Tab-separated table of N, CA and C in Angstrom:
chain	number	residue	atom	x	y	z
A	79	UNK	N	-34.754	-60.725	42.971
A	79	UNK	CA	-34.504	-59.373	43.389
A	79	UNK	C	-33.043	-59.033	43.224
A	80	UNK	N	-32.249	-60.038	43.416
A	80	UNK	CA	-30.821	-59.830	43.248
A	80	UNK	C	-30.494	-59.440	41.816
A	81	UNK	N	-31.219	-60.023	40.862
A	81	UNK	CA	-30.980	-59.677	39.469
A	81	UNK	C	-31.349	-58.223	39.201
A	82	UNK	N	-32.395	-57.740	39.803
A	82	UNK	CA	-32.804	-56.350	39.619
A	82	UNK	C	-31.765	-55.386	40.168
A	83	UNK	N	-31.101	-55.783	41.246
A	83	UNK	CA	-30.067	-54.914	41.810
A	83	UNK	C	-28.926	-54.725	40.827
A	84	UNK	N	-28.625	-55.714	40.053
A	84	UNK	CA	-27.546	-55.613	39.065
A	84	UNK	C	-28.011	-54.774	37.881
A	85	UNK	N	-29.223	-54.966	37.451
A	85	UNK	CA	-29.717	-54.261	36.278
A	85	UNK	C	-29.951	-52.775	36.538
A	86	UNK	N	-30.418	-52.426	37.648
A	86	UNK	CA	-30.720	-51.020	37.943
A	86	UNK	C	-29.464	-50.165	37.831
A	87	UNK	N	-28.341	-50.514	38.481
A	87	UNK	CA	-27.149	-49.682	38.307
A	87	UNK	C	-26.655	-49.661	36.865
A	88	UNK	N	-26.775	-50.801	36.176
A	88	UNK	CA	-26.319	-50.834	34.779
A	88	UNK	C	-27.179	-49.919	33.907
A	89	UNK	N	-28.478	-49.919	34.143
A	89	UNK	CA	-29.381	-49.057	33.377
A	89	UNK	C	-29.090	-47.593	33.687
A	90	UNK	N	-28.858	-47.272	34.937
A	90	UNK	CA	-28.541	-45.896	35.324
A	90	UNK	C	-27.248	-45.449	34.657
A	91	UNK	N	-26.234	-46.298	34.690
A	91	UNK	CA	-24.954	-45.966	34.052
A	91	UNK	C	-25.143	-45.808	32.547
A	92	UNK	N	-25.900	-46.697	31.926
A	92	UNK	CA	-26.133	-46.625	30.483
A	92	UNK	C	-26.877	-45.346	30.118
A	93	UNK	N	-27.906	-45.008	30.895
A	93	UNK	CA	-28.649	-43.775	30.622
A	93	UNK	C	-27.767	-42.538	30.807
A	94	UNK	N	-26.948	-42.547	31.827
A	94	UNK	CA	-26.039	-41.417	32.048
A	94	UNK	C	-25.055	-41.288	30.891
A	95	UNK	N	-24.548	-42.415	30.439
A	95	UNK	CA	-23.598	-42.410	29.327
A	95	UNK	C	-24.252	-41.888	28.052
A	96	UNK	N	-25.453	-42.395	27.759
A	96	UNK	CA	-26.156	-41.966	26.551
A	96	UNK	C	-26.524	-40.488	26.606
A	97	UNK	N	-27.008	-40.035	27.742
A	97	UNK	CA	-27.405	-38.627	27.831
A	97	UNK	C	-26.191	-37.711	27.723
A	98	UNK	N	-25.080	-38.108	28.303
A	98	UNK	CA	-23.863	-37.298	28.190
A	98	UNK	C	-23.372	-37.273	26.755
A	99	UNK	N	-23.380	-38.399	26.097
A	99	UNK	CA	-22.947	-38.470	24.697
A	99	UNK	C	-23.829	-37.637	23.794
A	100	UNK	N	-25.137	-37.694	23.991
A	100	UNK	CA	-26.061	-36.902	23.177
A	100	UNK	C	-25.883	-35.416	23.427
A	101	UNK	N	-25.606	-35.061	24.663
A	101	UNK	CA	-25.385	-33.652	24.966
A	101	UNK	C	-24.154	-33.137	24.236
A	102	UNK	N	-23.133	-33.976	24.158
A	102	UNK	CA	-21.941	-33.550	23.442
A	102	UNK	C	-22.245	-33.360	21.966
A	103	UNK	N	-23.055	-34.251	21.382
A	103	UNK	CA	-23.403	-34.108	19.974
A	103	UNK	C	-24.186	-32.827	19.737
A	104	UNK	N	-25.092	-32.508	20.596
A	104	UNK	CA	-25.868	-31.278	20.461
A	104	UNK	C	-24.943	-30.079	20.603
A	105	UNK	N	-24.081	-30.128	21.559
A	105	UNK	CA	-23.167	-29.017	21.751
A	105	UNK	C	-22.247	-28.845	20.545
A	106	UNK	N	-21.740	-29.939	20.001
A	106	UNK	CA	-20.865	-29.848	18.833
A	106	UNK	C	-21.634	-29.286	17.643
A	107	UNK	N	-22.871	-29.741	17.461
A	107	UNK	CA	-23.694	-29.249	16.368
A	107	UNK	C	-23.952	-27.751	16.522
A	108	UNK	N	-24.274	-27.336	17.760
A	108	UNK	CA	-24.500	-25.917	18.009
A	108	UNK	C	-23.228	-25.119	17.772
A	109	UNK	N	-22.119	-25.658	18.217
A	109	UNK	CA	-20.844	-24.983	18.007
A	109	UNK	C	-20.542	-24.848	16.519
A	110	UNK	N	-20.760	-25.926	15.772
A	110	UNK	CA	-20.531	-25.867	14.325
A	110	UNK	C	-21.427	-24.824	13.670
A	111	UNK	N	-22.686	-24.765	14.098
A	111	UNK	CA	-23.633	-23.806	13.530
A	111	UNK	C	-23.198	-22.375	13.824
A	112	UNK	N	-22.748	-22.135	15.033
A	112	UNK	CA	-22.312	-20.796	15.428
A	112	UNK	C	-20.991	-20.437	14.754
A	113	UNK	N	-20.118	-21.406	14.616
A	113	UNK	CA	-18.784	-21.133	14.068
A	113	UNK	C	-18.770	-21.001	12.549
A	114	UNK	N	-19.793	-21.493	11.863
A	114	UNK	CA	-19.808	-21.443	10.404
A	114	UNK	C	-19.633	-20.023	9.860
A	115	UNK	N	-20.420	-19.034	10.299
A	115	UNK	CA	-20.198	-17.676	9.787
A	115	UNK	C	-18.853	-17.096	10.229
A	116	UNK	N	-18.414	-17.464	11.423
A	116	UNK	CA	-17.116	-16.975	11.895
A	116	UNK	C	-16.001	-17.520	11.012
A	117	UNK	N	-16.086	-18.809	10.696
A	117	UNK	CA	-15.077	-19.405	9.817
A	117	UNK	C	-15.119	-18.779	8.426
A	118	UNK	N	-16.321	-18.448	7.950
A	118	UNK	CA	-16.434	-17.768	6.659
A	118	UNK	C	-15.779	-16.396	6.686
A	119	UNK	N	-16.009	-15.653	7.764
A	119	UNK	CA	-15.380	-14.335	7.902
A	119	UNK	C	-13.874	-14.464	8.001
A	120	UNK	N	-13.417	-15.476	8.715
A	120	UNK	CA	-11.982	-15.705	8.841
A	120	UNK	C	-11.372	-15.991	7.476
A	121	UNK	N	-12.043	-16.794	6.676
A	121	UNK	CA	-11.552	-17.081	5.326
A	121	UNK	C	-11.506	-15.815	4.478
A	122	UNK	N	-12.550	-14.983	4.598
A	122	UNK	CA	-12.564	-13.712	3.859
A	122	UNK	C	-11.398	-12.824	4.277
A	123	UNK	N	-11.160	-12.734	5.575
A	123	UNK	CA	-10.055	-11.903	6.067
A	123	UNK	C	-8.707	-12.445	5.597
A	124	UNK	N	-8.555	-13.755	5.618
A	124	UNK	CA	-7.303	-14.348	5.150
A	124	UNK	C	-7.083	-14.048	3.667
A	125	UNK	N	-8.156	-14.100	2.876
A	125	UNK	CA	-8.043	-13.783	1.450
A	125	UNK	C	-7.656	-12.320	1.249
A	126	UNK	N	-8.244	-11.431	2.036
A	126	UNK	CA	-7.895	-10.006	1.935
A	126	UNK	C	-6.451	-9.766	2.349
A	127	UNK	N	-6.015	-10.432	3.396
A	127	UNK	CA	-4.623	-10.284	3.839
A	127	UNK	C	-3.680	-10.755	2.744
A	128	UNK	N	-3.997	-11.868	2.119
A	128	UNK	CA	-3.165	-12.376	1.028
A	128	UNK	C	-3.131	-11.380	-0.126
A	129	UNK	N	-4.288	-10.834	-0.487
A	129	UNK	CA	-4.343	-9.846	-1.573
A	129	UNK	C	-3.573	-8.587	-1.206
A	130	UNK	N	-3.729	-8.116	0.026
A	130	UNK	CA	-3.004	-6.916	0.463
A	130	UNK	C	-1.507	-7.157	0.497
A	131	UNK	N	-1.102	-8.332	0.925
A	131	UNK	CA	0.325	-8.662	0.945
A	131	UNK	C	0.885	-8.632	-0.468
A	132	UNK	N	0.152	-9.194	-1.414
A	132	UNK	CA	0.599	-9.179	-2.806
A	132	UNK	C	0.673	-7.749	-3.335
A	133	UNK	N	-0.308	-6.921	-2.986
A	133	UNK	CA	-0.301	-5.526	-3.440
A	133	UNK	C	0.875	-4.761	-2.849
A	134	UNK	N	1.158	-4.972	-1.575
A	134	UNK	CA	2.295	-4.303	-0.933
A	134	UNK	C	3.600	-4.739	-1.587
A	135	UNK	N	3.729	-6.028	-1.864
A	135	UNK	CA	4.949	-6.520	-2.513
A	135	UNK	C	5.101	-5.918	-3.906
A	136	UNK	N	3.986	-5.779	-4.628
A	136	UNK	CA	4.043	-5.161	-5.955
A	136	UNK	C	4.465	-3.701	-5.851
A	137	UNK	N	3.919	-2.977	-4.870
A	137	UNK	CA	4.300	-1.575	-4.677
A	137	UNK	C	5.767	-1.450	-4.287
A	138	UNK	N	6.245	-2.367	-3.457
A	138	UNK	CA	7.661	-2.339	-3.094
A	138	UNK	C	8.527	-2.563	-4.328
A	139	UNK	N	8.087	-3.449	-5.209
A	139	UNK	CA	8.808	-3.658	-6.465
A	139	UNK	C	8.796	-2.411	-7.331
A	140	UNK	N	7.644	-1.731	-7.384
A	140	UNK	CA	7.551	-0.484	-8.149
A	140	UNK	C	8.493	0.575	-7.584
A	141	UNK	N	8.551	0.674	-6.267
A	141	UNK	CA	9.438	1.657	-5.632
A	141	UNK	C	10.888	1.340	-5.957
A	142	UNK	N	11.244	0.067	-5.897
A	142	UNK	CA	12.625	-0.318	-6.222
A	142	UNK	C	12.947	-0.006	-7.679
A	143	UNK	N	11.994	-0.230	-8.572
A	143	UNK	CA	12.204	0.091	-9.986
A	143	UNK	C	12.390	1.598	-10.164
A	144	UNK	N	11.580	2.392	-9.478
A	144	UNK	CA	11.722	3.842	-9.557
A	144	UNK	C	13.075	4.279	-9.013
A	145	UNK	N	13.505	3.675	-7.920
A	145	UNK	CA	14.828	4.002	-7.372
A	145	UNK	C	15.931	3.647	-8.370
A	146	UNK	N	15.774	2.532	-9.068
A	146	UNK	CA	16.758	2.150	-10.091
A	146	UNK	C	16.784	3.178	-11.215
A	147	UNK	N	15.610	3.628	-11.618
A	147	UNK	CA	15.553	4.648	-12.662
A	147	UNK	C	16.193	5.946	-12.182
A	148	UNK	N	15.970	6.306	-10.933
A	148	UNK	CA	16.599	7.511	-10.385
A	148	UNK	C	18.113	7.350	-10.326
A	149	UNK	N	18.577	6.158	-9.982
A	149	UNK	CA	20.026	5.912	-9.980
A	149	UNK	C	20.600	6.085	-11.382
A	150	UNK	N	19.877	5.581	-12.394
A	150	UNK	CA	20.344	5.762	-13.780
A	150	UNK	C	20.378	7.247	-14.148
A	151	UNK	N	19.358	7.989	-13.713
A	151	UNK	CA	19.350	9.430	-13.981
A	151	UNK	C	20.517	10.119	-13.280
A	152	UNK	N	20.811	9.703	-12.052
A	152	UNK	CA	21.958	10.274	-11.326
A	152	UNK	C	23.250	10.038	-12.090
A	153	UNK	N	23.419	8.817	-12.571
A	153	UNK	CA	24.638	8.498	-13.314
A	153	UNK	C	24.710	9.299	-14.608
A	154	UNK	N	23.584	9.394	-15.292
A	154	UNK	CA	23.559	10.101	-16.569
A	154	UNK	C	23.765	11.602	-16.409
A	155	UNK	N	23.233	12.174	-15.348
A	155	UNK	CA	23.292	13.621	-15.189
A	155	UNK	C	24.199	14.055	-14.049
A	156	UNK	N	25.140	13.224	-13.703
A	156	UNK	CA	26.180	13.622	-12.761
A	156	UNK	C	25.710	13.901	-11.351
A	157	UNK	N	24.774	13.133	-10.845
A	157	UNK	CA	24.390	13.279	-9.443
A	157	UNK	C	23.468	14.440	-9.150
A	158	UNK	N	22.838	15.026	-10.160
A	158	UNK	CA	21.949	16.171	-9.923
A	158	UNK	C	20.528	15.756	-9.553
A	159	UNK	N	20.336	14.473	-9.325
A	159	UNK	CA	19.020	13.981	-8.944
A	159	UNK	C	19.126	13.427	-7.535
A	160	UNK	N	18.234	13.850	-6.660
A	160	UNK	CA	18.213	13.278	-5.315
A	160	UNK	C	16.791	12.867	-4.993
A	161	UNK	N	16.674	11.863	-4.148
A	161	UNK	CA	15.336	11.431	-3.754
A	161	UNK	C	15.242	11.388	-2.242
A	162	UNK	N	14.148	11.963	-1.750
A	162	UNK	CA	13.829	11.810	-0.335
A	162	UNK	C	13.279	10.408	-0.182
A	163	UNK	N	13.354	9.902	1.035
A	163	UNK	CA	12.694	8.629	1.273
A	163	UNK	C	11.201	8.880	1.123
A	164	UNK	N	10.402	7.922	1.414
A	164	UNK	CA	8.964	8.095	1.249
A	164	UNK	C	8.529	9.387	1.932
A	165	UNK	N	7.772	10.174	1.211
A	165	UNK	CA	7.344	11.490	1.682
A	165	UNK	C	5.818	11.487	1.665
A	166	UNK	N	5.210	11.294	2.817
A	166	UNK	CA	3.755	11.193	2.850
A	166	UNK	C	3.334	9.921	2.142
A	167	UNK	N	2.498	10.042	1.151
A	167	UNK	CA	2.011	8.871	0.423
A	167	UNK	C	2.759	8.670	-0.880
A	168	UNK	N	3.826	9.422	-1.112
A	168	UNK	CA	4.546	9.301	-2.368
A	168	UNK	C	6.037	9.387	-2.173
A	169	UNK	N	6.719	9.580	-3.258
A	169	UNK	CA	8.169	9.674	-3.245
A	169	UNK	C	8.544	11.082	-3.691
A	170	UNK	N	9.354	11.768	-2.930
A	170	UNK	CA	9.780	13.127	-3.276
A	170	UNK	C	11.095	13.038	-4.034
A	171	UNK	N	11.159	13.693	-5.173
A	171	UNK	CA	12.356	13.709	-6.009
A	171	UNK	C	12.735	15.161	-6.252
A	172	UNK	N	13.994	15.482	-6.042
A	172	UNK	CA	14.470	16.853	-6.264
A	172	UNK	C	15.262	16.893	-7.564
A	173	UNK	N	14.773	17.663	-8.512
A	173	UNK	CA	15.481	17.882	-9.772
A	173	UNK	C	15.831	19.360	-9.840
A	174	UNK	N	17.089	19.683	-9.812
A	174	UNK	CA	17.453	21.103	-9.866
A	174	UNK	C	17.253	21.660	-11.275
A	175	UNK	N	16.253	22.503	-11.420
A	175	UNK	CA	15.970	23.163	-12.694
A	175	UNK	C	15.995	24.659	-12.425
A	176	UNK	N	16.757	25.373	-13.215
A	176	UNK	CA	16.901	26.817	-13.014
A	176	UNK	C	16.381	27.566	-14.234
A	177	UNK	N	15.957	28.777	-13.988
A	177	UNK	CA	15.406	29.627	-15.039
A	177	UNK	C	16.214	30.912	-15.092
A	178	UNK	N	16.265	31.479	-16.271
A	178	UNK	CA	16.883	32.795	-16.387
A	178	UNK	C	15.964	33.817	-15.724
A	179	UNK	N	16.533	34.948	-15.340
A	179	UNK	CA	15.775	36.008	-14.679
A	179	UNK	C	14.596	36.419	-15.549
A	180	UNK	N	13.421	36.520	-14.924
A	180	UNK	CA	12.219	37.011	-15.579
A	180	UNK	C	11.773	36.104	-16.733
A	181	UNK	N	12.077	34.813	-16.653
A	181	UNK	CA	11.740	33.891	-17.733
A	181	UNK	C	11.094	32.626	-17.165
A	182	UNK	N	10.150	32.082	-17.936
A	182	UNK	CA	9.532	30.812	-17.550
A	182	UNK	C	9.993	29.673	-18.452
A	183	UNK	N	10.960	29.955	-19.328
A	183	UNK	CA	11.489	28.924	-20.222
A	183	UNK	C	12.571	28.118	-19.503
A	184	UNK	N	12.448	26.780	-19.582
A	184	UNK	CA	13.468	25.912	-18.986
A	184	UNK	C	14.753	26.093	-19.779
A	185	UNK	N	15.851	26.239	-19.051
A	185	UNK	CA	17.135	26.403	-19.732
A	185	UNK	C	17.473	25.129	-20.505
A	186	UNK	N	18.157	25.287	-21.624
A	186	UNK	CA	18.515	24.150	-22.475
A	186	UNK	C	19.324	23.110	-21.707
A	187	UNK	N	20.153	23.547	-20.776
A	187	UNK	CA	20.989	22.622	-20.017
A	187	UNK	C	20.152	21.753	-19.064
A	188	UNK	N	18.980	22.243	-18.651
A	188	UNK	CA	18.126	21.502	-17.723
A	188	UNK	C	17.066	20.651	-18.425
A	189	UNK	N	16.852	20.872	-19.700
A	189	UNK	CA	15.804	20.160	-20.438
A	189	UNK	C	16.027	18.640	-20.470
A	190	UNK	N	17.247	18.129	-20.716
A	190	UNK	CA	17.426	16.667	-20.804
A	190	UNK	C	17.040	15.914	-19.524
A	191	UNK	N	17.360	16.459	-18.369
A	191	UNK	CA	17.022	15.752	-17.130
A	191	UNK	C	15.511	15.735	-16.906
A	192	UNK	N	14.830	16.829	-17.253
A	192	UNK	CA	13.372	16.848	-17.138
A	192	UNK	C	12.737	15.858	-18.106
A	193	UNK	N	13.235	15.822	-19.336
A	193	UNK	CA	12.699	14.887	-20.325
A	193	UNK	C	12.918	13.439	-19.893
A	194	UNK	N	14.108	13.134	-19.364
A	194	UNK	CA	14.401	11.768	-18.916
A	194	UNK	C	13.517	11.381	-17.733
A	195	UNK	N	13.336	12.301	-16.800
A	195	UNK	CA	12.485	12.020	-15.644
A	195	UNK	C	11.038	11.816	-16.094
A	196	UNK	N	10.550	12.683	-16.973
A	196	UNK	CA	9.174	12.559	-17.465
A	196	UNK	C	8.978	11.227	-18.188
A	197	UNK	N	9.955	10.823	-18.988
A	197	UNK	CA	9.849	9.543	-19.698
A	197	UNK	C	9.826	8.373	-18.720
A	198	UNK	N	10.650	8.443	-17.682
A	198	UNK	CA	10.682	7.361	-16.689
A	198	UNK	C	9.345	7.250	-15.965
A	199	UNK	N	8.781	8.367	-15.571
A	199	UNK	CA	7.500	8.351	-14.857
A	199	UNK	C	6.374	7.907	-15.785
A	200	UNK	N	6.312	8.469	-16.983
A	200	UNK	CA	5.239	8.113	-17.907
A	200	UNK	C	5.341	6.661	-18.353
A	201	UNK	N	6.570	6.160	-18.494
A	201	UNK	CA	6.745	4.780	-18.923
A	201	UNK	C	6.361	3.772	-17.863
A	202	UNK	N	6.724	4.035	-16.631
A	202	UNK	CA	6.474	3.064	-15.560
A	202	UNK	C	5.224	3.364	-14.745
A	203	UNK	N	4.857	4.618	-14.640
A	203	UNK	CA	3.746	5.014	-13.770
A	203	UNK	C	2.850	6.021	-14.482
A	204	UNK	N	2.160	5.609	-15.538
A	204	UNK	CA	1.361	6.570	-16.307
A	204	UNK	C	0.241	7.220	-15.496
A	205	UNK	N	-0.191	6.593	-14.411
A	205	UNK	CA	-1.257	7.154	-13.581
A	205	UNK	C	-0.718	7.998	-12.424
A	206	UNK	N	0.605	8.143	-12.347
A	206	UNK	CA	1.208	8.870	-11.221
A	206	UNK	C	0.812	10.337	-11.256
A	207	UNK	N	0.672	10.899	-10.083
A	207	UNK	CA	0.407	12.331	-9.958
A	207	UNK	C	1.722	12.987	-9.554
A	208	UNK	N	2.151	13.950	-10.328
A	208	UNK	CA	3.411	14.639	-10.070
A	208	UNK	C	3.090	16.055	-9.606
A	209	UNK	N	3.674	16.443	-8.496
A	209	UNK	CA	3.509	17.790	-7.968
A	209	UNK	C	4.813	18.534	-8.176
A	210	UNK	N	4.723	19.694	-8.785
A	210	UNK	CA	5.906	20.511	-9.044
A	210	UNK	C	5.937	21.633	-8.019
A	211	UNK	N	7.066	21.758	-7.342
A	211	UNK	CA	7.234	22.825	-6.356
A	211	UNK	C	8.484	23.610	-6.696
A	212	UNK	N	8.468	24.866	-6.379
A	212	UNK	CA	9.641	25.690	-6.638
A	212	UNK	C	9.444	27.074	-6.066
A	213	UNK	N	10.336	27.938	-6.427
A	213	UNK	CA	10.250	29.303	-5.913
A	213	UNK	C	10.797	30.276	-6.948
A	214	UNK	N	10.407	31.504	-6.789
A	214	UNK	CA	10.934	32.591	-7.621
A	214	UNK	C	11.737	33.503	-6.701
A	215	UNK	N	12.570	34.334	-7.290
A	215	UNK	CA	13.330	35.251	-6.422
A	215	UNK	C	12.405	36.339	-5.888
A	216	UNK	N	12.914	37.165	-5.035
A	216	UNK	CA	12.076	38.162	-4.359
A	216	UNK	C	11.875	39.436	-5.174
A	217	UNK	N	12.517	39.548	-6.336
A	217	UNK	CA	12.322	40.743	-7.164
A	217	UNK	C	10.906	40.722	-7.738
A	218	UNK	N	10.256	41.847	-7.746
A	218	UNK	CA	8.907	41.936	-8.289
A	218	UNK	C	7.866	41.764	-7.207
A	219	UNK	N	6.616	41.998	-7.600
A	219	UNK	CA	5.513	41.912	-6.639
A	219	UNK	C	5.153	40.446	-6.376
A	220	UNK	N	4.387	40.250	-5.332
A	220	UNK	CA	3.952	38.887	-4.997
A	220	UNK	C	3.097	38.305	-6.117
A	221	UNK	N	2.199	39.117	-6.670
A	221	UNK	CA	1.336	38.654	-7.759
A	221	UNK	C	2.163	38.286	-8.987
A	222	UNK	N	3.166	39.109	-9.320
A	222	UNK	CA	4.027	38.820	-10.469
A	222	UNK	C	4.778	37.505	-10.251
A	223	UNK	N	5.358	37.331	-9.064
A	223	UNK	CA	6.121	36.117	-8.779
A	223	UNK	C	5.225	34.876	-8.767
A	224	UNK	N	3.985	35.023	-8.312
A	224	UNK	CA	3.052	33.899	-8.330
A	224	UNK	C	2.751	33.493	-9.768
A	225	UNK	N	2.501	34.478	-10.632
A	225	UNK	CA	2.225	34.184	-12.041
A	225	UNK	C	3.443	33.551	-12.701
A	226	UNK	N	4.643	34.093	-12.435
A	226	UNK	CA	5.872	33.549	-13.013
A	226	UNK	C	6.108	32.116	-12.518
A	227	UNK	N	5.887	31.877	-11.250
A	227	UNK	CA	6.047	30.524	-10.698
A	227	UNK	C	5.074	29.549	-11.349
A	228	UNK	N	3.832	29.990	-11.550
A	228	UNK	CA	2.834	29.140	-12.206
A	228	UNK	C	3.261	28.817	-13.635
A	229	UNK	N	3.739	29.816	-14.367
A	229	UNK	CA	4.203	29.584	-15.741
A	229	UNK	C	5.390	28.623	-15.756
A	230	UNK	N	6.276	28.750	-14.800
A	230	UNK	CA	7.434	27.856	-14.728
A	230	UNK	C	7.004	26.424	-14.427
A	231	UNK	N	6.027	26.261	-13.560
A	231	UNK	CA	5.563	24.917	-13.218
A	231	UNK	C	4.888	24.235	-14.404
A	232	UNK	N	4.193	25.019	-15.186
A	232	UNK	CA	3.496	24.441	-16.345
A	232	UNK	C	4.486	24.052	-17.406
């Protein structure tokens, strides 16, 4: 009977140890099963973040290149080119172009800066969308000035 007293506690301890160990294995397996899709999503997000970071860095490089081109235009045309910082989703550039009264023809003195700017944009950013803004003087009717402004923009 004395031998049974020794074996019973040992068997109880062994069973407790085995059941606890098996429970941990089941829990780890369940955790792995649940975490598999989460880990996949995490990998996808990390890949997207890496791609977005590369795209942002490329855009920053493009902006710096455009700023360099604008600096060259400033030097070439005596500071008549100014750039706003980022304006909405794009870059605002002010090119002073003037027209003779009642005319939509670009003055000869302003043609070189427009040509240089157009070449810089077309060369580096062929897909860029350029918005032309300007104004006409107050002489004439609103309809006339709208038509003249449209002709000047074109």
